[in-house]
Amino acid sequence: MDFGSLVYDRPELGKFRVHRLGVVSPEIYELERRRIFDRCWLYLGHESEVPEPGDYARRVVAERPLFFVRNREGDLRVFHNTCPHRGALVCRTDRGNAQVFQCFYHSWSFDASGALIGVPDIDGYGPGFELAEMGLRSPRFDSYRGFVFVCFERETEPLRDYLAGALDYLDLVVDQDAGGMRVIPGSNRYSIKANWKLLAENSVDGYHLPALHRSFFNYVAGTAKAGGRTAKGDGNRRGFGRSLGNGHGVMENDALYGRPIALWHPSFGEEARAEIQSVKDELTARHGRNKALRMCEKSRNLLIFPNLIINDIMAVTIRVFQPTGPASMDVTAWELAPAGEAGIRLRRRLDSFLTFLGPGGFATPDDVEVLESCQHGFRSGGVKWSDVSRGLHREPRGNDELQMRCFWRRWQSLIADTPHVERYERGLPPGAVPEAIPSPE
């Protein structure tokens, strides 16, 4: 198999295609585990999930069990969830608070800094047995503005360099509240019988929205009309797609719906209008008109390569998908909210989160069904390539596919183990942001 020819990238011909072997082959999946998920920075969790000493949360990242905890000194620590003695899981619940983690196999005990502090019948070990050598092991980890990432390769670039232009878009999320943002306890979890890269594509694909999610847009139009307001048109036409470097990409569009941060919609009720306007005024005073307008009246789907999505749309959703095979993945989503948000404002945000992106919402069941349909369709054969060329001939709109092509170019370079070269298509270079974003009409 020629791993260097899985992406046909000829922008001068207006052609960009991806070979369907890339989403069905077990051999390619095994390569992805070694060359992508063992080398790239991967999202673990958010610092706000463990605010107090002893708070912990466990995760599975690239099929590896991990947990992160706040130690007595208030420092964040991340550990491989395996006992150095004989391998059993040390942290066995999803979240909680503990100063000591005890392996249930032989009762070896560890503190929240990972040190081995207790061994039953320690006299049974010889003089060469050192407690300090048998503590919990840590992967490489780092955080940016509360977002915690791990990397299983010691020699790769620092996290900030890896995030590249995605840093600015994370800032747009975190700066939405002067007190910072927090993850709301609880999560949505579901599985999809499809290749993980299909969800990476789908999450930044504006082209499918009016066709696949028609029921949601009918709902939005109906509530707008009931509120005495004309529903907006296609926000994608005035939006844009952007490469952010290292395979990260974003689509940014006019918001076609209410945003709890500061874009009123009739579904929020007339009583919310003045409150939302006051939030917008405060953001404008703090950040200036252009940045505040982008925060309030624009929506963004941010893809951080390989498997993290920040949906800054009608609510702020953190979505991560962990591949479990060439045609299966586990998906987890959390809601991000201003640290001090409570009461009706928080309920409004959570309702927005569940209404569209929840497992029973307007969008997620549609997306799950269509991705599984694609995976099933690949079995038919007869077609070797999928087309990802939309927008190659023009300035990239929000419903074009530039943001998907940057993902596939990075994927190709890692699978083929060749240097990654950033391509400049039409529009702004990777990571650049327009000086002014027009306000919705």
GROMACS .gro file of C-alpha atoms in nm:
model
  441
    1MET     CA    1   0.000   0.000   0.000
    2ASP     CA    2   0.140   0.340  -0.101
    3PHE     CA    3   0.067   0.551   0.208
    4GLY     CA    4   0.193   0.862   0.032
    5SER     CA    5  -0.084   0.852  -0.229
    6LEU     CA    6  -0.395   0.838  -0.012
    7VAL     CA    7  -0.468   1.208  -0.072
    8TYR     CA    8  -0.482   1.350  -0.425
    9ASP     CA    9  -0.403   1.719  -0.377
   10ARG     CA   10  -0.402   1.922  -0.698
   11PRO     CA   11  -0.546   2.267  -0.623
   12GLU     CA   12  -0.427   2.400  -0.960
   13LEU     CA   13  -0.673   2.155  -1.116
   14GLY     CA   14  -0.943   2.223  -0.861
   15LYS     CA   15  -0.918   1.864  -0.735
   16PHE     CA   16  -0.876   1.729  -0.383
   17ARG     CA   17  -0.969   1.369  -0.316
   18VAL     CA   18  -0.919   1.121  -0.032
   19HIS     CA   19  -0.883   0.749  -0.097
   20ARG     CA   20  -1.148   0.552   0.086
   21LEU     CA   21  -0.892   0.299   0.207
   22GLY     CA   22  -0.808   0.565   0.464
   23VAL     CA   23  -1.141   0.511   0.641
   24VAL     CA   24  -1.179   0.133   0.611
   25SER     CA   25  -0.831  -0.024   0.630
   26PRO     CA   26  -0.725  -0.198   0.957
   27GLU     CA   27  -0.362  -0.153   0.850
   28ILE     CA   28  -0.405   0.224   0.823
   29TYR     CA   29  -0.582   0.230   1.159
   30GLU     CA   30  -0.282   0.063   1.322
   31LEU     CA   31  -0.054   0.319   1.155
   32GLU     CA   32  -0.272   0.599   1.294
   33ARG     CA   33  -0.228   0.464   1.645
   34ARG     CA   34   0.153   0.480   1.616
   35ARG     CA   35   0.206   0.783   1.394
   36ILE     CA   36  -0.081   1.011   1.500
   37PHE     CA   37  -0.216   0.919   1.843
   38ASP     CA   38   0.126   0.835   1.987
   39ARG     CA   39   0.285   1.156   1.854
   40CYS     CA   40   0.027   1.436   1.861
   41TRP     CA   41  -0.098   1.638   2.156
   42LEU     CA   42  -0.437   1.496   2.261
   43TYR     CA   43  -0.706   1.659   2.472
   44LEU     CA   44  -0.741   1.509   2.820
   45GLY     CA   45  -0.975   1.739   3.010
   46HIS     CA   46  -1.023   2.082   3.162
   47GLU     CA   47  -0.857   2.215   3.476
   48SER     CA   48  -1.194   2.330   3.609
   49GLU     CA   49  -1.299   1.965   3.643
   50VAL     CA   50  -1.056   1.925   3.935
   51PRO     CA   51  -1.077   2.261   4.116
   52GLU     CA   52  -0.987   2.149   4.471
   53PRO     CA   53  -0.699   1.945   4.619
   54GLY     CA   54  -0.781   1.577   4.583
   55ASP     CA   55  -1.031   1.627   4.301
   56TYR     CA   56  -0.973   1.379   4.020
   57ALA     CA   57  -1.121   1.262   3.690
   58ARG     CA   58  -1.034   0.963   3.479
   59ARG     CA   59  -1.033   0.935   3.101
   60VAL     CA   60  -0.939   0.705   2.815
   61VAL     CA   61  -0.717   0.877   2.560
   62ALA     CA   62  -0.610   0.688   2.247
   63GLU     CA   63  -0.719   0.365   2.417
   64ARG     CA   64  -0.492   0.441   2.716
   65PRO     CA   65  -0.651   0.474   3.063
   66LEU     CA   66  -0.534   0.792   3.240
   67PHE     CA   67  -0.646   1.011   3.528
   68PHE     CA   68  -0.570   1.364   3.638
   69VAL     CA   69  -0.580   1.501   3.991
   70ARG     CA   70  -0.512   1.815   4.193
   71ASN     CA   71  -0.252   1.739   4.463
   72ARG     CA   72  -0.230   1.888   4.814
   73GLU     CA   73  -0.027   2.183   4.685
   74GLY     CA   74  -0.290   2.261   4.423
   75ASP     CA   75  -0.079   2.143   4.129
   76LEU     CA   76  -0.231   1.946   3.844
   77ARG     CA   77  -0.089   1.599   3.793
   78VAL     CA   78  -0.163   1.343   3.520
   79PHE     CA   79  -0.095   0.970   3.555
   80HIS     CA   80  -0.109   0.649   3.357
   81ASN     CA   81  -0.394   0.460   3.524
   82THR     CA   82  -0.198   0.145   3.596
   83CYS     CA   83  -0.032   0.019   3.912
   84PRO     CA   84   0.348  -0.005   3.875
   85HIS     CA   85   0.331  -0.330   4.073
   86ARG     CA   86   0.118  -0.564   3.860
   87GLY     CA   87  -0.081  -0.335   3.630
   88ALA     CA   88  -0.434  -0.306   3.771
   89LEU     CA   89  -0.626   0.019   3.738
   90VAL     CA   90  -0.554   0.248   4.032
   91CYS     CA   91  -0.836   0.500   3.975
   92ARG     CA   92  -1.162   0.306   3.929
   93THR     CA   93  -1.430   0.576   3.931
   94ASP     CA   94  -1.487   0.855   3.680
   95ARG     CA   95  -1.453   1.143   3.924
   96GLY     CA   96  -1.434   1.220   4.293
   97ASN     CA   97  -1.203   1.345   4.565
   98ALA     CA   98  -0.925   1.143   4.728
   99GLN     CA   99  -0.591   1.207   4.891
  100VAL     CA  100  -0.489   0.843   4.852
  101PHE     CA  101  -0.537   0.606   4.558
  102GLN     CA  102  -0.519   0.240   4.653
  103CYS     CA  103  -0.481  -0.043   4.404
  104PHE     CA  104  -0.748  -0.303   4.479
  105TYR     CA  105  -0.523  -0.594   4.375
  106HIS     CA  106  -0.253  -0.584   4.645
  107SER     CA  107  -0.344  -0.256   4.825
  108TRP     CA  108  -0.043  -0.056   4.718
  109SER     CA  109  -0.129   0.307   4.796
  110PHE     CA  110  -0.028   0.631   4.622
  111ASP     CA  111  -0.077   0.996   4.713
  112ALA     CA  112  -0.215   1.262   4.478
  113SER     CA  113   0.140   1.346   4.365
  114GLY     CA  114   0.189   0.986   4.250
  115ALA     CA  115   0.428   0.878   4.525
  116LEU     CA  116   0.403   0.523   4.659
  117ILE     CA  117   0.322   0.571   5.029
  118GLY     CA  118   0.202   0.229   5.142
  119VAL     CA  119   0.290  -0.136   5.072
  120PRO     CA  120   0.138  -0.416   5.281
  121ASP     CA  121   0.404  -0.634   5.443
  122ILE     CA  122   0.683  -0.421   5.301
  123ASP     CA  123   0.930  -0.632   5.500
  124GLY     CA  124   0.875  -0.902   5.242
  125TYR     CA  125   1.084  -0.700   4.996
  126GLY     CA  126   1.461  -0.687   5.005
  127PRO     CA  127   1.691  -0.393   5.085
  128GLY     CA  128   1.703  -0.289   4.718
  129PHE     CA  129   1.331  -0.213   4.707
  130GLU     CA  130   1.284   0.166   4.676
  131LEU     CA  131   0.944   0.326   4.727
  132ALA     CA  132   1.055   0.630   4.528
  133GLU     CA  133   1.112   0.415   4.219
  134MET     CA  134   0.766   0.259   4.222
  135GLY     CA  135   0.539   0.563   4.207
  136LEU     CA  136   0.274   0.630   3.943
  137ARG     CA  137   0.407   0.722   3.600
  138SER     CA  138   0.313   1.042   3.418
  139PRO     CA  139   0.281   1.103   3.045
  140ARG     CA  140   0.399   1.434   2.908
  141PHE     CA  141   0.126   1.693   2.969
  142ASP     CA  142   0.064   2.065   2.948
  143SER     CA  143  -0.230   2.303   2.947
  144TYR     CA  144  -0.338   2.619   2.770
  145ARG     CA  145  -0.590   2.843   2.945
  146GLY     CA  146  -0.745   2.548   3.126
  147PHE     CA  147  -0.744   2.298   2.836
  148VAL     CA  148  -0.520   2.004   2.935
  149PHE     CA  149  -0.342   1.795   2.673
  150VAL     CA  150  -0.118   1.489   2.688
  151CYS     CA  151   0.144   1.361   2.445
  152PHE     CA  152   0.294   1.012   2.455
  153GLU     CA  153   0.600   1.117   2.252
  154ARG     CA  154   0.868   1.305   2.448
  155GLU     CA  155   1.042   1.464   2.150
  156THR     CA  156   0.755   1.649   1.980
  157GLU     CA  157   0.707   2.025   1.981
  158PRO     CA  158   0.572   2.214   2.285
  159LEU     CA  159   0.195   2.240   2.320
  160ARG     CA  160   0.172   2.609   2.228
  161ASP     CA  161   0.369   2.553   1.910
  162TYR     CA  162   0.152   2.256   1.826
  163LEU     CA  163  -0.173   2.453   1.872
  164ALA     CA  164  -0.047   2.725   1.635
  165GLY     CA  165  -0.334   2.942   1.509
  166ALA     CA  166  -0.587   2.752   1.722
  167LEU     CA  167  -0.459   2.951   2.021
  168ASP     CA  168  -0.648   3.261   1.903
  169TYR     CA  169  -0.974   3.068   1.877
  170LEU     CA  170  -0.935   2.918   2.223
  171ASP     CA  171  -0.880   3.272   2.347
  172LEU     CA  172  -1.209   3.377   2.184
  173VAL     CA  173  -1.382   3.116   2.396
  174VAL     CA  174  -1.205   3.175   2.727
  175ASP     CA  175  -1.230   3.555   2.703
  176GLN     CA  176  -1.609   3.539   2.688
  177ASP     CA  177  -1.611   3.588   3.065
  178ALA     CA  178  -1.377   3.793   3.283
  179GLY     CA  179  -1.376   3.513   3.540
  180GLY     CA  180  -1.282   3.243   3.290
  181MET     CA  181  -1.474   2.933   3.187
  182ARG     CA  182  -1.559   2.606   3.355
  183VAL     CA  183  -1.680   2.265   3.244
  184ILE     CA  184  -2.028   2.187   3.376
  185PRO     CA  185  -2.028   1.852   3.563
  186GLY     CA  186  -2.166   1.567   3.356
  187SER     CA  187  -2.119   1.469   2.995
  188ASN     CA  188  -2.285   1.320   2.690
  189ARG     CA  189  -2.142   0.987   2.578
  190TYR     CA  190  -2.227   0.783   2.274
  191SER     CA  191  -2.066   0.560   2.013
  192ILE     CA  192  -2.067   0.579   1.634
  193LYS     CA  193  -2.006   0.286   1.400
  194ALA     CA  194  -1.793   0.489   1.162
  195ASN     CA  195  -1.432   0.591   1.114
  196TRP     CA  196  -1.321   0.872   1.346
  197LYS     CA  197  -1.205   1.094   1.059
  198LEU     CA  198  -1.560   1.117   0.927
  199LEU     CA  199  -1.662   1.299   1.245
  200ALA     CA  200  -1.360   1.529   1.212
  201GLU     CA  201  -1.488   1.621   0.866
  202ASN     CA  202  -1.851   1.647   0.969
  203SER     CA  203  -1.777   1.875   1.265
  204VAL     CA  204  -1.638   2.152   1.044
  205ASP     CA  205  -1.861   2.090   0.742
  206GLY     CA  206  -2.109   2.373   0.683
  207TYR     CA  207  -2.223   2.232   0.349
  208HIS     CA  208  -2.446   1.963   0.503
  209LEU     CA  209  -2.633   2.185   0.749
  210PRO     CA  210  -2.944   2.293   0.549
  211ALA     CA  211  -2.991   1.947   0.397
  212LEU     CA  212  -2.923   1.715   0.690
  213HIS     CA  213  -3.047   1.939   0.974
  214ARG     CA  214  -3.355   2.080   0.803
  215SER     CA  215  -3.575   2.013   1.105
  216PHE     CA  216  -3.358   2.241   1.319
  217PHE     CA  217  -3.369   2.527   1.070
  218ASN     CA  218  -3.746   2.490   1.042
  219TYR     CA  219  -3.760   2.517   1.422
  220VAL     CA  220  -3.539   2.827   1.422
  221ALA     CA  221  -3.747   2.990   1.149
  222GLY     CA  222  -4.067   2.912   1.337
  223THR     CA  223  -3.950   3.058   1.668
  224ALA     CA  224  -3.809   3.365   1.493
  225LYS     CA  225  -4.139   3.424   1.317
  226ALA     CA  226  -4.332   3.375   1.640
  227GLY     CA  227  -4.113   3.639   1.800
  228GLY     CA  228  -4.189   3.894   1.530
  229ARG     CA  229  -3.848   3.858   1.367
  230THR     CA  230  -3.748   3.741   1.024
  231ALA     CA  231  -3.517   3.442   1.027
  232LYS     CA  232  -3.171   3.506   0.883
  233GLY     CA  233  -3.049   3.355   0.560
  234ASP     CA  234  -2.747   3.140   0.501
  235GLY     CA  235  -2.474   3.258   0.738
  236ASN     CA  236  -2.221   3.035   0.562
  237ARG     CA  237  -2.217   3.262   0.256
  238ARG     CA  238  -2.062   3.544   0.460
  239GLY     CA  239  -1.853   3.310   0.670
  240PHE     CA  240  -1.511   3.167   0.598
  241GLY     CA  241  -1.299   2.859   0.642
  242ARG     CA  242  -0.943   2.880   0.764
  243SER     CA  243  -0.638   2.663   0.807
  244LEU     CA  244  -0.475   2.724   1.146
  245GLY     CA  245  -0.159   2.521   1.094
  246ASN     CA  246  -0.064   2.165   1.197
  247GLY     CA  247  -0.391   2.024   1.064
  248HIS     CA  248  -0.616   2.248   1.275
  249GLY     CA  249  -0.898   2.430   1.098
  250VAL     CA  250  -1.204   2.641   1.166
  251MET     CA  251  -1.523   2.756   1.002
  252GLU     CA  252  -1.668   3.084   1.126
  253ASN     CA  253  -2.012   3.208   1.022
  254ASP     CA  254  -2.294   3.440   1.110
  255ALA     CA  255  -2.490   3.281   1.394
  256LEU     CA  256  -2.831   3.173   1.265
  257TYR     CA  257  -2.965   3.113   1.616
  258GLY     CA  258  -2.939   3.254   1.966
  259ARG     CA  259  -2.612   3.237   2.155
  260PRO     CA  260  -2.625   3.242   2.536
  261ILE     CA  261  -2.316   3.460   2.553
  262ALA     CA  262  -2.489   3.766   2.400
  263LEU     CA  263  -2.706   3.708   2.094
  264TRP     CA  264  -3.076   3.723   2.173
  265HIS     CA  265  -3.325   3.496   1.995
  266PRO     CA  266  -3.704   3.474   2.046
  267SER     CA  267  -3.665   3.122   2.186
  268PHE     CA  268  -3.492   3.282   2.488
  269GLY     CA  269  -3.800   3.490   2.568
  270GLU     CA  270  -3.848   3.867   2.561
  271GLU     CA  271  -3.746   3.894   2.927
  272ALA     CA  272  -3.390   3.788   2.835
  273ARG     CA  273  -3.331   4.061   2.577
  274ALA     CA  274  -3.211   4.339   2.811
  275GLU     CA  275  -2.988   4.104   3.011
  276ILE     CA  276  -2.819   3.969   2.698
  277GLN     CA  277  -2.765   4.321   2.566
  278SER     CA  278  -2.595   4.420   2.891
  279VAL     CA  279  -2.354   4.128   2.856
  280LYS     CA  280  -2.277   4.236   2.500
  281ASP     CA  281  -2.213   4.593   2.614
  282GLU     CA  282  -1.971   4.469   2.881
  283LEU     CA  283  -1.781   4.253   2.632
  284THR     CA  284  -1.759   4.546   2.389
  285ALA     CA  285  -1.616   4.769   2.663
  286ARG     CA  286  -1.362   4.503   2.762
  287HIS     CA  287  -1.251   4.373   2.421
  288GLY     CA  288  -1.351   4.634   2.163
  289ARG     CA  289  -1.630   4.617   1.907
  290ASN     CA  290  -1.472   4.377   1.658
  291LYS     CA  291  -1.371   4.105   1.904
  292ALA     CA  292  -1.697   4.140   2.098
  293LEU     CA  293  -1.897   4.110   1.776
  294ARG     CA  294  -1.712   3.791   1.684
  295MET     CA  295  -1.775   3.650   2.032
  296CYS     CA  296  -2.143   3.737   2.034
  297GLU     CA  297  -2.276   3.720   1.679
  298LYS     CA  298  -2.050   3.469   1.506
  299SER     CA  299  -2.040   3.093   1.549
  300ARG     CA  300  -1.728   2.881   1.518
  301ASN     CA  301  -1.654   2.513   1.477
  302LEU     CA  302  -1.288   2.463   1.569
  303LEU     CA  303  -1.105   2.141   1.486
  304ILE     CA  304  -0.783   2.079   1.678
  305PHE     CA  305  -0.603   1.792   1.508
  306PRO     CA  306  -0.662   1.508   1.541
  307ASN     CA  307  -0.979   1.455   1.747
  308LEU     CA  308  -1.088   1.763   1.944
  309ILE     CA  309  -1.378   1.988   1.843
  310ILE     CA  310  -1.479   2.314   2.013
  311ASN     CA  311  -1.830   2.400   1.893
  312ASP     CA  312  -1.871   2.767   1.986
  313ILE     CA  313  -2.221   2.787   1.842
  314MET     CA  314  -2.554   2.808   2.029
  315ALA     CA  315  -2.353   2.688   2.329
  316VAL     CA  316  -1.986   2.605   2.382
  317THR     CA  317  -1.934   2.231   2.349
  318ILE     CA  318  -1.609   2.041   2.396
  319ARG     CA  319  -1.631   1.723   2.191
  320VAL     CA  320  -1.363   1.458   2.173
  321PHE     CA  321  -1.384   1.132   1.979
  322GLN     CA  322  -1.165   0.833   2.055
  323PRO     CA  323  -1.124   0.575   1.776
  324THR     CA  324  -1.181   0.218   1.891
  325GLY     CA  325  -1.127   0.052   1.553
  326PRO     CA  326  -1.126   0.134   1.181
  327ALA     CA  327  -1.506   0.168   1.183
  328SER     CA  328  -1.595   0.269   1.540
  329MET     CA  329  -1.542   0.551   1.787
  330ASP     CA  330  -1.651   0.667   2.131
  331VAL     CA  331  -1.764   1.029   2.161
  332THR     CA  332  -1.779   1.242   2.475
  333ALA     CA  333  -1.907   1.598   2.496
  334TRP     CA  334  -1.900   1.852   2.778
  335GLU     CA  335  -2.054   2.197   2.812
  336LEU     CA  336  -1.826   2.494   2.882
  337ALA     CA  337  -1.976   2.795   3.060
  338PRO     CA  338  -1.861   3.117   3.229
  339ALA     CA  339  -1.728   3.042   3.576
  340GLY     CA  340  -1.990   3.248   3.755
  341GLU     CA  341  -2.290   3.172   3.536
  342ALA     CA  342  -2.591   3.034   3.724
  343GLY     CA  343  -2.970   3.040   3.739
  344ILE     CA  344  -3.173   3.108   3.427
  345ARG     CA  345  -2.865   3.202   3.221
  346LEU     CA  346  -2.703   2.865   3.287
  347ARG     CA  347  -3.031   2.679   3.224
  348ARG     CA  348  -3.065   2.864   2.894
  349ARG     CA  349  -2.713   2.759   2.797
  350LEU     CA  350  -2.765   2.395   2.891
  351ASP     CA  351  -3.091   2.388   2.700
  352SER     CA  352  -2.910   2.522   2.393
  353PHE     CA  353  -2.636   2.260   2.441
  354LEU     CA  354  -2.884   1.971   2.451
  355THR     CA  355  -3.130   2.102   2.193
  356PHE     CA  356  -2.883   2.089   1.904
  357LEU     CA  357  -2.579   1.879   1.998
  358GLY     CA  358  -2.723   1.653   2.267
  359PRO     CA  359  -2.756   1.279   2.192
  360GLY     CA  360  -3.132   1.333   2.142
  361GLY     CA  361  -3.104   1.682   1.994
  362PHE     CA  362  -3.172   1.816   1.647
  363ALA     CA  363  -2.822   1.755   1.508
  364THR     CA  364  -2.643   1.462   1.671
  365PRO     CA  365  -2.885   1.182   1.570
  366ASP     CA  366  -2.873   1.314   1.212
  367ASP     CA  367  -2.493   1.316   1.212
  368VAL     CA  368  -2.462   0.970   1.369
  369GLU     CA  369  -2.701   0.821   1.113
  370VAL     CA  370  -2.532   0.979   0.813
  371LEU     CA  371  -2.178   0.888   0.921
  372GLU     CA  372  -2.279   0.527   0.980
  373SER     CA  373  -2.450   0.538   0.641
  374CYS     CA  374  -2.126   0.656   0.481
  375GLN     CA  375  -1.927   0.380   0.650
  376HIS     CA  376  -2.180   0.124   0.533
  377GLY     CA  377  -2.173   0.272   0.182
  378PHE     CA  378  -1.796   0.232   0.158
  379ARG     CA  379  -1.849  -0.146   0.159
  380SER     CA  380  -2.028  -0.119  -0.174
  381GLY     CA  381  -1.705  -0.061  -0.365
  382GLY     CA  382  -1.701   0.083  -0.714
  383VAL     CA  383  -1.586   0.427  -0.591
  384LYS     CA  384  -1.228   0.463  -0.468
  385TRP     CA  385  -1.212   0.834  -0.385
  386SER     CA  386  -1.418   1.083  -0.181
  387ASP     CA  387  -1.425   1.442  -0.307
  388VAL     CA  388  -1.319   1.727  -0.075
  389SER     CA  389  -1.261   1.998  -0.337
  390ARG     CA  390  -1.546   2.241  -0.266
  391GLY     CA  391  -1.421   2.601  -0.271
  392LEU     CA  392  -1.077   2.537  -0.421
  393HIS     CA  393  -1.154   2.787  -0.701
  394ARG     CA  394  -1.270   3.080  -0.481
  395GLU     CA  395  -1.229   3.267  -0.155
  396PRO     CA  396  -1.325   3.006   0.105
  397ARG     CA  397  -1.678   3.039   0.241
  398GLY     CA  398  -1.800   2.886   0.562
  399ASN     CA  399  -1.966   2.601   0.374
  400ASP     CA  400  -1.658   2.522   0.164
  401GLU     CA  401  -1.404   2.256   0.257
  402LEU     CA  402  -1.070   2.431   0.312
  403GLN     CA  403  -1.084   2.351   0.685
  404MET     CA  404  -1.129   1.981   0.598
  405ARG     CA  405  -0.844   1.981   0.347
  406CYS     CA  406  -0.597   2.113   0.605
  407PHE     CA  407  -0.693   1.819   0.829
  408TRP     CA  408  -0.637   1.567   0.550
  409ARG     CA  409  -0.302   1.719   0.448
  410ARG     CA  410  -0.173   1.683   0.801
  411TRP     CA  411  -0.313   1.330   0.827
  412GLN     CA  412  -0.142   1.232   0.501
  413SER     CA  413   0.197   1.362   0.613
  414LEU     CA  414   0.182   1.170   0.941
  415ILE     CA  415   0.060   0.845   0.786
  416ALA     CA  416   0.328   0.863   0.515
  417ASP     CA  417   0.585   0.985   0.770
  418THR     CA  418   0.683   1.277   0.549
  419PRO     CA  419   0.735   1.647   0.636
  420HIS     CA  420   0.414   1.847   0.663
  421VAL     CA  421   0.394   2.145   0.429
  422GLU     CA  422   0.131   2.413   0.491
  423ARG     CA  423  -0.057   2.501   0.173
  424TYR     CA  424  -0.181   2.853   0.110
  425GLU     CA  425  -0.509   2.838  -0.075
  426ARG     CA  426  -0.714   3.145  -0.162
  427GLY     CA  427  -0.794   3.391   0.112
  428LEU     CA  428  -0.585   3.458   0.422
  429PRO     CA  429  -0.282   3.246   0.518
  430PRO     CA  430  -0.311   2.987   0.797
  431GLY     CA  431  -0.397   3.145   1.132
  432ALA     CA  432  -0.470   3.493   0.996
  433VAL     CA  433  -0.789   3.670   1.105
  434PRO     CA  434  -0.968   3.945   0.909
  435GLU     CA  435  -0.929   4.292   1.052
  436ALA     CA  436  -1.302   4.349   1.049
  437ILE     CA  437  -1.591   4.105   1.049
  438PRO     CA  438  -1.914   4.252   0.909
  439SER     CA  439  -2.209   4.254   1.144
  440PRO     CA  440  -2.511   4.041   1.047
  441GLU     CA  441  -2.780   4.240   0.873
   0.00000   0.00000   0.00000
